[in-house]
PDB file of C-alpha atoms in Angstrom:
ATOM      1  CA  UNK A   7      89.591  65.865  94.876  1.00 50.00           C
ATOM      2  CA  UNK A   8      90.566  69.513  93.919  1.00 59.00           C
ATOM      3  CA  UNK A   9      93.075  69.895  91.083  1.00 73.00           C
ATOM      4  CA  UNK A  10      94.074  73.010  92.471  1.00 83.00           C
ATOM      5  CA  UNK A  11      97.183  73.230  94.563  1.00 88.00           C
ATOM      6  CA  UNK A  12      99.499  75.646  96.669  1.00 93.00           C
ATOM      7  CA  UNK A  13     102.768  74.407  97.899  1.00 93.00           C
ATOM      8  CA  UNK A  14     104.464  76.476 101.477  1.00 95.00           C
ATOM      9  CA  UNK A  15     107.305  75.885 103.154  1.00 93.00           C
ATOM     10  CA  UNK A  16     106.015  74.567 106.765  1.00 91.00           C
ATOM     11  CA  UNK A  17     108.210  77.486 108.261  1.00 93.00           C
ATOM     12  CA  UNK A  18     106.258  80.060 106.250  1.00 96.00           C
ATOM     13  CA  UNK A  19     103.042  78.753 107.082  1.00 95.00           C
ATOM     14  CA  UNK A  20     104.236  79.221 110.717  1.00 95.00           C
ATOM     15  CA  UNK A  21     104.637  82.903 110.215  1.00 97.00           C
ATOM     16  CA  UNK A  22     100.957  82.929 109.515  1.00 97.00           C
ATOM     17  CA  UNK A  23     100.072  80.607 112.322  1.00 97.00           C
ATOM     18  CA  UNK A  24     101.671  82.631 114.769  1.00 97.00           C
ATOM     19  CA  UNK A  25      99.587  85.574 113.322  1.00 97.00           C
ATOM     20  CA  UNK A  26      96.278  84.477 113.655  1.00 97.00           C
ATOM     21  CA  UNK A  27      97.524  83.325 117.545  1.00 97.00           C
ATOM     22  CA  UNK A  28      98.585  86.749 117.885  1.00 96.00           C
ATOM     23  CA  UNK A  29      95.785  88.637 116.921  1.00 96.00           C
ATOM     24  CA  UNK A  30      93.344  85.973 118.662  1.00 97.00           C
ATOM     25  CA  UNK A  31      90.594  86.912 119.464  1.00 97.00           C
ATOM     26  CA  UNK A  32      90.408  89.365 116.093  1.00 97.00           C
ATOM     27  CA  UNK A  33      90.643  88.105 112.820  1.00 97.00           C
ATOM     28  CA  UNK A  34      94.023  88.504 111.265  1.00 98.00           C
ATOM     29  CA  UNK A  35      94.607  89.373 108.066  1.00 98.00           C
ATOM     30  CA  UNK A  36      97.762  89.503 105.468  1.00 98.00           C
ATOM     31  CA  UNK A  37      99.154  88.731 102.001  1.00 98.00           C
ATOM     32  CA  UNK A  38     101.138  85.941 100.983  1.00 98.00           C
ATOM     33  CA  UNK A  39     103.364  86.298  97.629  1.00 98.00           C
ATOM     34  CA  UNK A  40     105.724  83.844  95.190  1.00 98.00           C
ATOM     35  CA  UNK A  41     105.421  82.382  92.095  1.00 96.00           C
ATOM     36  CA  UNK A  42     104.089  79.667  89.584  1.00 93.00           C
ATOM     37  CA  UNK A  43     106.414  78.553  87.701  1.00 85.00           C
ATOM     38  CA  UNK A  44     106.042  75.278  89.168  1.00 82.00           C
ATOM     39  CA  UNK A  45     102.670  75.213  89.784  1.00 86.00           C
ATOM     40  CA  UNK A  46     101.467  78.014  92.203  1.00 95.00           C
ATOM     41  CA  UNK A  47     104.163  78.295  95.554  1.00 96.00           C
ATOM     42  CA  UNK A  48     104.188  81.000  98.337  1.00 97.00           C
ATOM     43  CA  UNK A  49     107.718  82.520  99.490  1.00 97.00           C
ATOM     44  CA  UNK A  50     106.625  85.287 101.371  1.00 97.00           C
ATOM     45  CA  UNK A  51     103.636  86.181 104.152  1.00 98.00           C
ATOM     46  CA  UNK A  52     103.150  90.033 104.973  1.00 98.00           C
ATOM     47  CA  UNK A  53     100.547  90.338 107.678  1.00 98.00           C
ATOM     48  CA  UNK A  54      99.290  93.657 108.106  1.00 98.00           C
ATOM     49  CA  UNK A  55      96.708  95.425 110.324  1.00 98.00           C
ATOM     50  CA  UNK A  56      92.813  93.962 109.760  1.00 97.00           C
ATOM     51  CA  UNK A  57      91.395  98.135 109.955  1.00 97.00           C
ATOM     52  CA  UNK A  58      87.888  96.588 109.558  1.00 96.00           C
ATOM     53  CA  UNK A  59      85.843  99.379 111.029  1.00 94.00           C
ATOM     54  CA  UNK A  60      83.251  97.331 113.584  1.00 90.00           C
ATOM     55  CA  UNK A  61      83.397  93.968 114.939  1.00 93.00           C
ATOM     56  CA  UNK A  62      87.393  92.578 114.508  1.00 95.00           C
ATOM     57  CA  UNK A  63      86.464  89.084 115.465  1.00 95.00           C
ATOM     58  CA  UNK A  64      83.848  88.604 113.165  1.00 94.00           C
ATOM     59  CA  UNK A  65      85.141  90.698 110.138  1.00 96.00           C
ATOM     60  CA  UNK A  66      88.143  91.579 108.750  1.00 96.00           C
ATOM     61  CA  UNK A  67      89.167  94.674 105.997  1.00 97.00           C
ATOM     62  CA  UNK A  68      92.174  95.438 104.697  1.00 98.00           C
ATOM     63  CA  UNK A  69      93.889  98.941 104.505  1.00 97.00           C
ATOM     64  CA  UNK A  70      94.000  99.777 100.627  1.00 96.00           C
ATOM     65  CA  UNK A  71      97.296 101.746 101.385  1.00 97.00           C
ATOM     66  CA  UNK A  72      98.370  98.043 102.294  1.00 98.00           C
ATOM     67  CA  UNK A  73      96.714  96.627  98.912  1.00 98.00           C
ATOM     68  CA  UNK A  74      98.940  98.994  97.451  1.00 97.00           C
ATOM     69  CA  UNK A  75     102.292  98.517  99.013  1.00 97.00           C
ATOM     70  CA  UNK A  76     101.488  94.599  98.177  1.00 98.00           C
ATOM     71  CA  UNK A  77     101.720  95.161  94.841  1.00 97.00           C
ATOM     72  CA  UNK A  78     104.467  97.179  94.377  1.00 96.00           C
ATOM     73  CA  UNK A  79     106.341  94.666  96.407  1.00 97.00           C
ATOM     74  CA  UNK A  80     105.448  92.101  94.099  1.00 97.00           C
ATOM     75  CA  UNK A  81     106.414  94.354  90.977  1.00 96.00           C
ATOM     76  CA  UNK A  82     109.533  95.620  91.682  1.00 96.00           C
ATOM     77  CA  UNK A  83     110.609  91.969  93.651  1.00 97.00           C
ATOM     78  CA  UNK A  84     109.210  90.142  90.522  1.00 96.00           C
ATOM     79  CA  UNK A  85     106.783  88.042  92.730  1.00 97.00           C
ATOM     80  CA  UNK A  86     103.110  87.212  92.191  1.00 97.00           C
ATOM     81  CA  UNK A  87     100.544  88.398  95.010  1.00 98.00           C
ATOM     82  CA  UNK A  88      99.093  85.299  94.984  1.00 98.00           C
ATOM     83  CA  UNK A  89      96.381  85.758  97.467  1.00 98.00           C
ATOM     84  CA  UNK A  90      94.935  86.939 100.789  1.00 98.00           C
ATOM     85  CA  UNK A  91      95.021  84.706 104.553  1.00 98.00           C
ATOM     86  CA  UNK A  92      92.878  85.687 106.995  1.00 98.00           C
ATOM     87  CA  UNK A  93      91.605  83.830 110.712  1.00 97.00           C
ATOM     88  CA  UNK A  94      88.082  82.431 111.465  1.00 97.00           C
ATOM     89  CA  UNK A  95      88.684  82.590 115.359  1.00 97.00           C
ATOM     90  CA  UNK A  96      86.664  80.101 117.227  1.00 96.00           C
ATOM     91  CA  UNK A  97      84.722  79.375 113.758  1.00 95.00           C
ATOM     92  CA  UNK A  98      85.769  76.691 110.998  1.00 94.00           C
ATOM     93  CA  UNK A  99      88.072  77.181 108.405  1.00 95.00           C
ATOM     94  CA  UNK A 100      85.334  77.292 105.900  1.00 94.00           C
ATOM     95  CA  UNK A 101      84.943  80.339 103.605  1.00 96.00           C
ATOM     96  CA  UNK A 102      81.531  82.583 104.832  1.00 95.00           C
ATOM     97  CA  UNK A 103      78.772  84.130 102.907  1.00 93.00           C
ATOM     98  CA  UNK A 104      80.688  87.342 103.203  1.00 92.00           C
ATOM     99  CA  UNK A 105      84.094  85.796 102.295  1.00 95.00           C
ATOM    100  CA  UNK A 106      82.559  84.678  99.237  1.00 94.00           C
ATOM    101  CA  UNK A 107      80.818  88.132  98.371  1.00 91.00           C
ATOM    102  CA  UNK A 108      84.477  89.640  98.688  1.00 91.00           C
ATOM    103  CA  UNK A 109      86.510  87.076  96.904  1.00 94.00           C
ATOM    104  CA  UNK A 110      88.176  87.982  93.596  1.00 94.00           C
ATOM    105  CA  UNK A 111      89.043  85.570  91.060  1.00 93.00           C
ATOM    106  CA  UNK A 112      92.759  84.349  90.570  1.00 95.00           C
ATOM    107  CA  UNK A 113      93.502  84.989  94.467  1.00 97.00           C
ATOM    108  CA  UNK A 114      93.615  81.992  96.839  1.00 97.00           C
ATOM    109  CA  UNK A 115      92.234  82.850 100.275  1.00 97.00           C
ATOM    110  CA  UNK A 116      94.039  80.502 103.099  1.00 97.00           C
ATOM    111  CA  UNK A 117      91.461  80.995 106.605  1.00 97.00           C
ATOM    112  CA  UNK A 118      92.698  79.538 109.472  1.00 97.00           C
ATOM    113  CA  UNK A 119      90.887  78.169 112.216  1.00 96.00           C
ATOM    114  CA  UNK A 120      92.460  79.191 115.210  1.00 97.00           C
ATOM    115  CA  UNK A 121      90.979  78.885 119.326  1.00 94.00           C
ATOM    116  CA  UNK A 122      92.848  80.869 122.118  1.00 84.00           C
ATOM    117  CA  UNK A 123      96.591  79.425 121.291  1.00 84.00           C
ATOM    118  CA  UNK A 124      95.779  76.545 118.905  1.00 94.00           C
ATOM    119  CA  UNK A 125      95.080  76.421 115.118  1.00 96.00           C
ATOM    120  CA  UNK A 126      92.471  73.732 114.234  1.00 95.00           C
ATOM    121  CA  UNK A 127      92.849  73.600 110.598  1.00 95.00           C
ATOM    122  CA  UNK A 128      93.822  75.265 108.027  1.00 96.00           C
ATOM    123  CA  UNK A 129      92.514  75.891 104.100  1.00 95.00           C
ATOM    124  CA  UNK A 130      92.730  77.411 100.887  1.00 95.00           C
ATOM    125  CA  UNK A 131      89.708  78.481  98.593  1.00 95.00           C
ATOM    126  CA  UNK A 132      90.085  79.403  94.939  1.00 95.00           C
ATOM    127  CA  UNK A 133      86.860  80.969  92.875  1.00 95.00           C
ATOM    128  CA  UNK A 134      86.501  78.724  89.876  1.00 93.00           C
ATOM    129  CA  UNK A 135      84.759  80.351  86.497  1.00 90.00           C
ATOM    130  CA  UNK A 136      81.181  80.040  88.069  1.00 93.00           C
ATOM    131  CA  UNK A 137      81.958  82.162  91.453  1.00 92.00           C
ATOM    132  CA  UNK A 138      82.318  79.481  93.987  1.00 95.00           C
ATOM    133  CA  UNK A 139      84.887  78.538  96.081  1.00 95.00           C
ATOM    134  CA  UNK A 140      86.985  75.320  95.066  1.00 94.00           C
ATOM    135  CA  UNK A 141      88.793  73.746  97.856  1.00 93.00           C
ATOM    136  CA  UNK A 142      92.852  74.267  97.303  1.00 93.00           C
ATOM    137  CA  UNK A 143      94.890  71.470  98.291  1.00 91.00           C
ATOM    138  CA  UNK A 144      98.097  72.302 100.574  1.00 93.00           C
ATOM    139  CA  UNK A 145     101.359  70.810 100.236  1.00 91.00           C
ATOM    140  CA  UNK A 146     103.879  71.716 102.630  1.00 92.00           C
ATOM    141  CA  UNK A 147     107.373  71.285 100.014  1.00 90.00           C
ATOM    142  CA  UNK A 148     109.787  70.509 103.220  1.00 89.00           C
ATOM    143  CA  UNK A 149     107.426  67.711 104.305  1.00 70.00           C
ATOM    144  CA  UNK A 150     108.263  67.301 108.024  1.00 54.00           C
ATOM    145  CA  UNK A 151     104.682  68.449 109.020  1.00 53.00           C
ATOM    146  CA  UNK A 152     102.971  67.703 112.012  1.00 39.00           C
ATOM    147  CA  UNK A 153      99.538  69.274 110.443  1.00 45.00           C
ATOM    148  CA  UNK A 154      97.881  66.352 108.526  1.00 38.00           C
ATOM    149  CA  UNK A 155      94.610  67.548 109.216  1.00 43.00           C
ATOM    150  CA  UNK A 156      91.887  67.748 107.296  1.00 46.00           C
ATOM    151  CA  UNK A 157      93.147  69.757 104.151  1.00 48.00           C
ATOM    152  CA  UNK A 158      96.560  69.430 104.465  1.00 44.00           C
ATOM    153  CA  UNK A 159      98.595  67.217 102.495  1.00 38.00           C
ATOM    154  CA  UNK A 160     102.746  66.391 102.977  1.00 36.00           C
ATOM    155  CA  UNK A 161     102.958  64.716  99.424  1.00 34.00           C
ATOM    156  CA  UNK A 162     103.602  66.878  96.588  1.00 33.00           C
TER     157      UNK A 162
ATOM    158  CA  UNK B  29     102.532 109.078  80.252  1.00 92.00           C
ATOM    159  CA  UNK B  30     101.073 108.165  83.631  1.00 95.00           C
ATOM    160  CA  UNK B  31     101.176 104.291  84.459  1.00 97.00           C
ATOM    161  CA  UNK B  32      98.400 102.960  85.652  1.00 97.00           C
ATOM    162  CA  UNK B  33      99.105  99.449  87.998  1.00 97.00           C
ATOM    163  CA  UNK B  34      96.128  97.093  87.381  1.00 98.00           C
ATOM    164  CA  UNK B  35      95.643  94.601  90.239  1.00 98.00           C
ATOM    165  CA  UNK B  36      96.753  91.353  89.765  1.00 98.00           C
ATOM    166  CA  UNK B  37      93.291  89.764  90.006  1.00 96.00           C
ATOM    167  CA  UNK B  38      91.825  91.859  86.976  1.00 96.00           C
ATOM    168  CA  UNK B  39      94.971  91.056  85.405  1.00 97.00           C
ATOM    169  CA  UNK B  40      93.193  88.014  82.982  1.00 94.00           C
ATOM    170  CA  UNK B  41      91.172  90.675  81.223  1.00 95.00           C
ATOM    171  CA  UNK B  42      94.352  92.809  80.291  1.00 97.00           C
ATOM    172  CA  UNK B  43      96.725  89.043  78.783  1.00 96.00           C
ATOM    173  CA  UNK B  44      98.586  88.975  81.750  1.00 95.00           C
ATOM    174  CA  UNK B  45      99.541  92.645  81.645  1.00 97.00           C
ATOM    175  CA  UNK B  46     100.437  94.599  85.362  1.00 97.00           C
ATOM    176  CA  UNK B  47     100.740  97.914  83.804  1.00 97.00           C
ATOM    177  CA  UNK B  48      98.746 100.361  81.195  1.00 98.00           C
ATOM    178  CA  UNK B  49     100.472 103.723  80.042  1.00 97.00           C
ATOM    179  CA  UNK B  50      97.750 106.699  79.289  1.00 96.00           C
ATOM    180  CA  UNK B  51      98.728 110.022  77.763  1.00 93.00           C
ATOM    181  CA  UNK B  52      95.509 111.198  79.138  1.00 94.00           C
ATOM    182  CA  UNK B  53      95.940 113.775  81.965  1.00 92.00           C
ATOM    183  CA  UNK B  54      93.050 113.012  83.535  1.00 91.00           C
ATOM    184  CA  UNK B  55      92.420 110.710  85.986  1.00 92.00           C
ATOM    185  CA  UNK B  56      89.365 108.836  84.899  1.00 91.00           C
ATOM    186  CA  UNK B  57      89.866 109.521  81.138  1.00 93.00           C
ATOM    187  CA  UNK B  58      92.891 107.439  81.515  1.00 95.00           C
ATOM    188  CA  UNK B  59      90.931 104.470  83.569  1.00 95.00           C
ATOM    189  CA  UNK B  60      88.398 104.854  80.669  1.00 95.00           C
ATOM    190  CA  UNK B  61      91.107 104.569  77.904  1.00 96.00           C
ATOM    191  CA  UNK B  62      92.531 101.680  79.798  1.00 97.00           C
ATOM    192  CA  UNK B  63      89.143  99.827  79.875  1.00 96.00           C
ATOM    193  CA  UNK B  64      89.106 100.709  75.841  1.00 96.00           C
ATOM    194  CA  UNK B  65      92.382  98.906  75.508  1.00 97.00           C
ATOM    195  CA  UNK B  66      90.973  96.097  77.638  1.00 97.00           C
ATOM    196  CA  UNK B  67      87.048  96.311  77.036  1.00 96.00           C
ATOM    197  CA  UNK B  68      86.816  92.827  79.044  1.00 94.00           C
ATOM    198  CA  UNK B  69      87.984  94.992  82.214  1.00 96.00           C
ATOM    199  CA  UNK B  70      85.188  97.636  81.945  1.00 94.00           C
ATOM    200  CA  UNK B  71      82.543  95.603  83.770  1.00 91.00           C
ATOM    201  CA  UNK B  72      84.907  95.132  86.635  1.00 91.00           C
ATOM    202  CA  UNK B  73      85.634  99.164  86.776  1.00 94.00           C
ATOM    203  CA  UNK B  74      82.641 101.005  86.039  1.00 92.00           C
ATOM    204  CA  UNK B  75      79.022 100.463  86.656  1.00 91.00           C
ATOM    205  CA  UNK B  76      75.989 100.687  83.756  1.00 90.00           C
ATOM    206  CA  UNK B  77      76.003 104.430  84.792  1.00 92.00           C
ATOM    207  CA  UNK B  78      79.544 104.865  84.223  1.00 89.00           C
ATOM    208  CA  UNK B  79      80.692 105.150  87.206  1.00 89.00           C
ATOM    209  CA  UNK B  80      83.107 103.240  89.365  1.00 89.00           C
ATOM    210  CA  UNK B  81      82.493 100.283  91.335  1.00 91.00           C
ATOM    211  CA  UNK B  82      82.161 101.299  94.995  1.00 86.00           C
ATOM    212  CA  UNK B  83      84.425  98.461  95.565  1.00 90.00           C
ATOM    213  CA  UNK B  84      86.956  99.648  93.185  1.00 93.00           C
ATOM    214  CA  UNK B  85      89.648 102.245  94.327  1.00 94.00           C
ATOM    215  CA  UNK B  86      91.975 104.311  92.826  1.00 95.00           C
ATOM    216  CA  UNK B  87      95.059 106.061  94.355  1.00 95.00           C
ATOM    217  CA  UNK B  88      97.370 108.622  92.716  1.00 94.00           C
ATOM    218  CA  UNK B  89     100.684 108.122  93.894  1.00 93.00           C
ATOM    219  CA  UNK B  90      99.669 107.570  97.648  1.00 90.00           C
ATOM    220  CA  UNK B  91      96.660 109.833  97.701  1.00 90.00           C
ATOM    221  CA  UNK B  92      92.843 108.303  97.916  1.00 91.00           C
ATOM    222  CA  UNK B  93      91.546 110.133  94.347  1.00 90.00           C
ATOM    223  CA  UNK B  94      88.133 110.226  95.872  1.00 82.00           C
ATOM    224  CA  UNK B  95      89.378 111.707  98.950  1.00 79.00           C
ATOM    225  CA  UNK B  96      90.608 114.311  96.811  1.00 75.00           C
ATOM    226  CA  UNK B  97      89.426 117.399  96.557  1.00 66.00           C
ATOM    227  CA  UNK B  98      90.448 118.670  92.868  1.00 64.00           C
ATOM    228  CA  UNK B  99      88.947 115.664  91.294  1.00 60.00           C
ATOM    229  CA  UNK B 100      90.511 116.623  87.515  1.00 61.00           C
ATOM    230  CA  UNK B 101      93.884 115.820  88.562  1.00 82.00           C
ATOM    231  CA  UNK B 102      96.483 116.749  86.040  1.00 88.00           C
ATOM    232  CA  UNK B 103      98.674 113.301  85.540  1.00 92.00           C
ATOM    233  CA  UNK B 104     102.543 114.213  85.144  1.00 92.00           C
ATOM    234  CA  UNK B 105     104.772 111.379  83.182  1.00 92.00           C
ATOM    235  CA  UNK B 106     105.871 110.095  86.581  1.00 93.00           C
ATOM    236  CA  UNK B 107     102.241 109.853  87.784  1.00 95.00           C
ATOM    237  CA  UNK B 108     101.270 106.422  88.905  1.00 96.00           C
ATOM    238  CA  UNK B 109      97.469 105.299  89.187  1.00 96.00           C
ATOM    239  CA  UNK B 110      96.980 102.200  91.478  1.00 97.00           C
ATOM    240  CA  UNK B 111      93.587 100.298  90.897  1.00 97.00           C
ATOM    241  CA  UNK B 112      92.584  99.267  94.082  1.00 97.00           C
ATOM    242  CA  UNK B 113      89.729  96.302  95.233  1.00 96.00           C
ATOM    243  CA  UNK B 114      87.986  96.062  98.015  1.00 94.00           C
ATOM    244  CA  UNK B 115      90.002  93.431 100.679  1.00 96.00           C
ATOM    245  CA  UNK B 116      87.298  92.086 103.306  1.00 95.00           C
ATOM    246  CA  UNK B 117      85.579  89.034 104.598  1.00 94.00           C
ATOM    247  CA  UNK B 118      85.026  87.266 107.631  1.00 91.00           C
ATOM    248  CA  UNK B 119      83.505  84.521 109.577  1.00 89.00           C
ATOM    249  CA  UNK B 120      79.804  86.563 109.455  1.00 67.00           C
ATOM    250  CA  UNK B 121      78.400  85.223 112.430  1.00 59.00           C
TER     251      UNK B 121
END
């Protein structure tokens, strides 16, 4: 099992639920920011626009005006931008060849698996030392979820 | 001095640091200095010609500096340089 872990707040996660439900049948995209001073936990989601030039529900790309704005918001809020959530829309919740090409260390990338108005699964990926992806363990802090799939865990 | 805002993934080749000052008044003088500073950052920055990464960005204030046309920009005190990646991915089928 993965050592690495991200702990969210069930009702934040939701905010990035109902985004990729939204945006069905388009990849979604958005940032997600907090802290680690208790190992690493998100506070904050900020969706924002995929602008991926070409196929939307295949690809995603974000704006780097966005990029931008993210971390200034976590600079002058004295947050971490602590990664990048995106959808895989009627695909697994397992990073691609092209999500890995893309993926910058320190980040964790959440991809959610979503079909029409449900979400299958959800993730996180973190690039260990050698490039690949390590599978990031979720723990919802509130633990009253009803997710309990595959990669999510309500025990801290 | 300008400030230049490194992104927070690059940030383990400058100890943690989110922001470099440069006195240079150029644009990618100051990117250079910053990758002097931090030589563990260069690879990430510029290519083995010296140039940067086409995945790597870089805004001044809010402008796209390769969408610019005056590409020796003079950087003011108040100037701030973002570092920008490249933000993509997808299912791929």
């Amino acid at each position: 099992m993965s050592d690495l872990k991200l702990k969210i707040h069930s009702k934040t996660l939701k905010e990035m639920e109902s985004h990729a439900k939204l945006i069905f049948p388009y990849e979604c995209c958005g940032f997600f920011f907090g802290n680690e001073a208790n190992g690493r936990l998100i506070t904050r989601v900020l969706p924002v626009q995929n602008v991926k030039n070409g196929d939307q529900r295949r690809r995603f790309e974000i704006d780097p005006v966005d990029y931008m704005k993210a971390e200034q918001h976590a600079l002058e809020n004295n947050v971490k931008l602590l990664g990048i959530f995106h959808s895989h829309p009627l695909h697994k919740a397992i990073p691609s060849q092209h999500d890995l090409k893309q993926a910058l260390p320190y980040f964790s990338y959440i991809i959610l698996s979503v079909y029409s108005n449900s979400i299958e699964d959800i993730t996180s990926w973190r690039l260990n030392d050698e490039g690949a992806f390590e599978n990031e363990i979720i723990y919802l802090t509130d633990k009253k979820s009803s997710y309990g799939k595959n990669h999510y865990s309500n025990t801290a | 001095m300008a400030r230049i805002i490194i992104p927070t993934p690059l940030r383990k080749f400058t100890k943690d640091e989110s922001t470099f000052f440069s006195s240079k008044k150029n644009v990618l003088e100051a990117i250079e200095e910053l990758s002097s500073f931090y030589p563990e950052i260069k690879n990430n920055l510029f290519d083995e010609d010296n140039k940067l990464r086409s995945f790597v960005k870089v805004f001044v204030g809010d402008k796209d500096y390769n969408s610019l046309q005056e590409k020796d920009i003079e950087l003011q005190d108040d100037t701030v340089v973002s570092i920008i990646p490249a933000i993509a991915g997808g299912t791929g089928k």
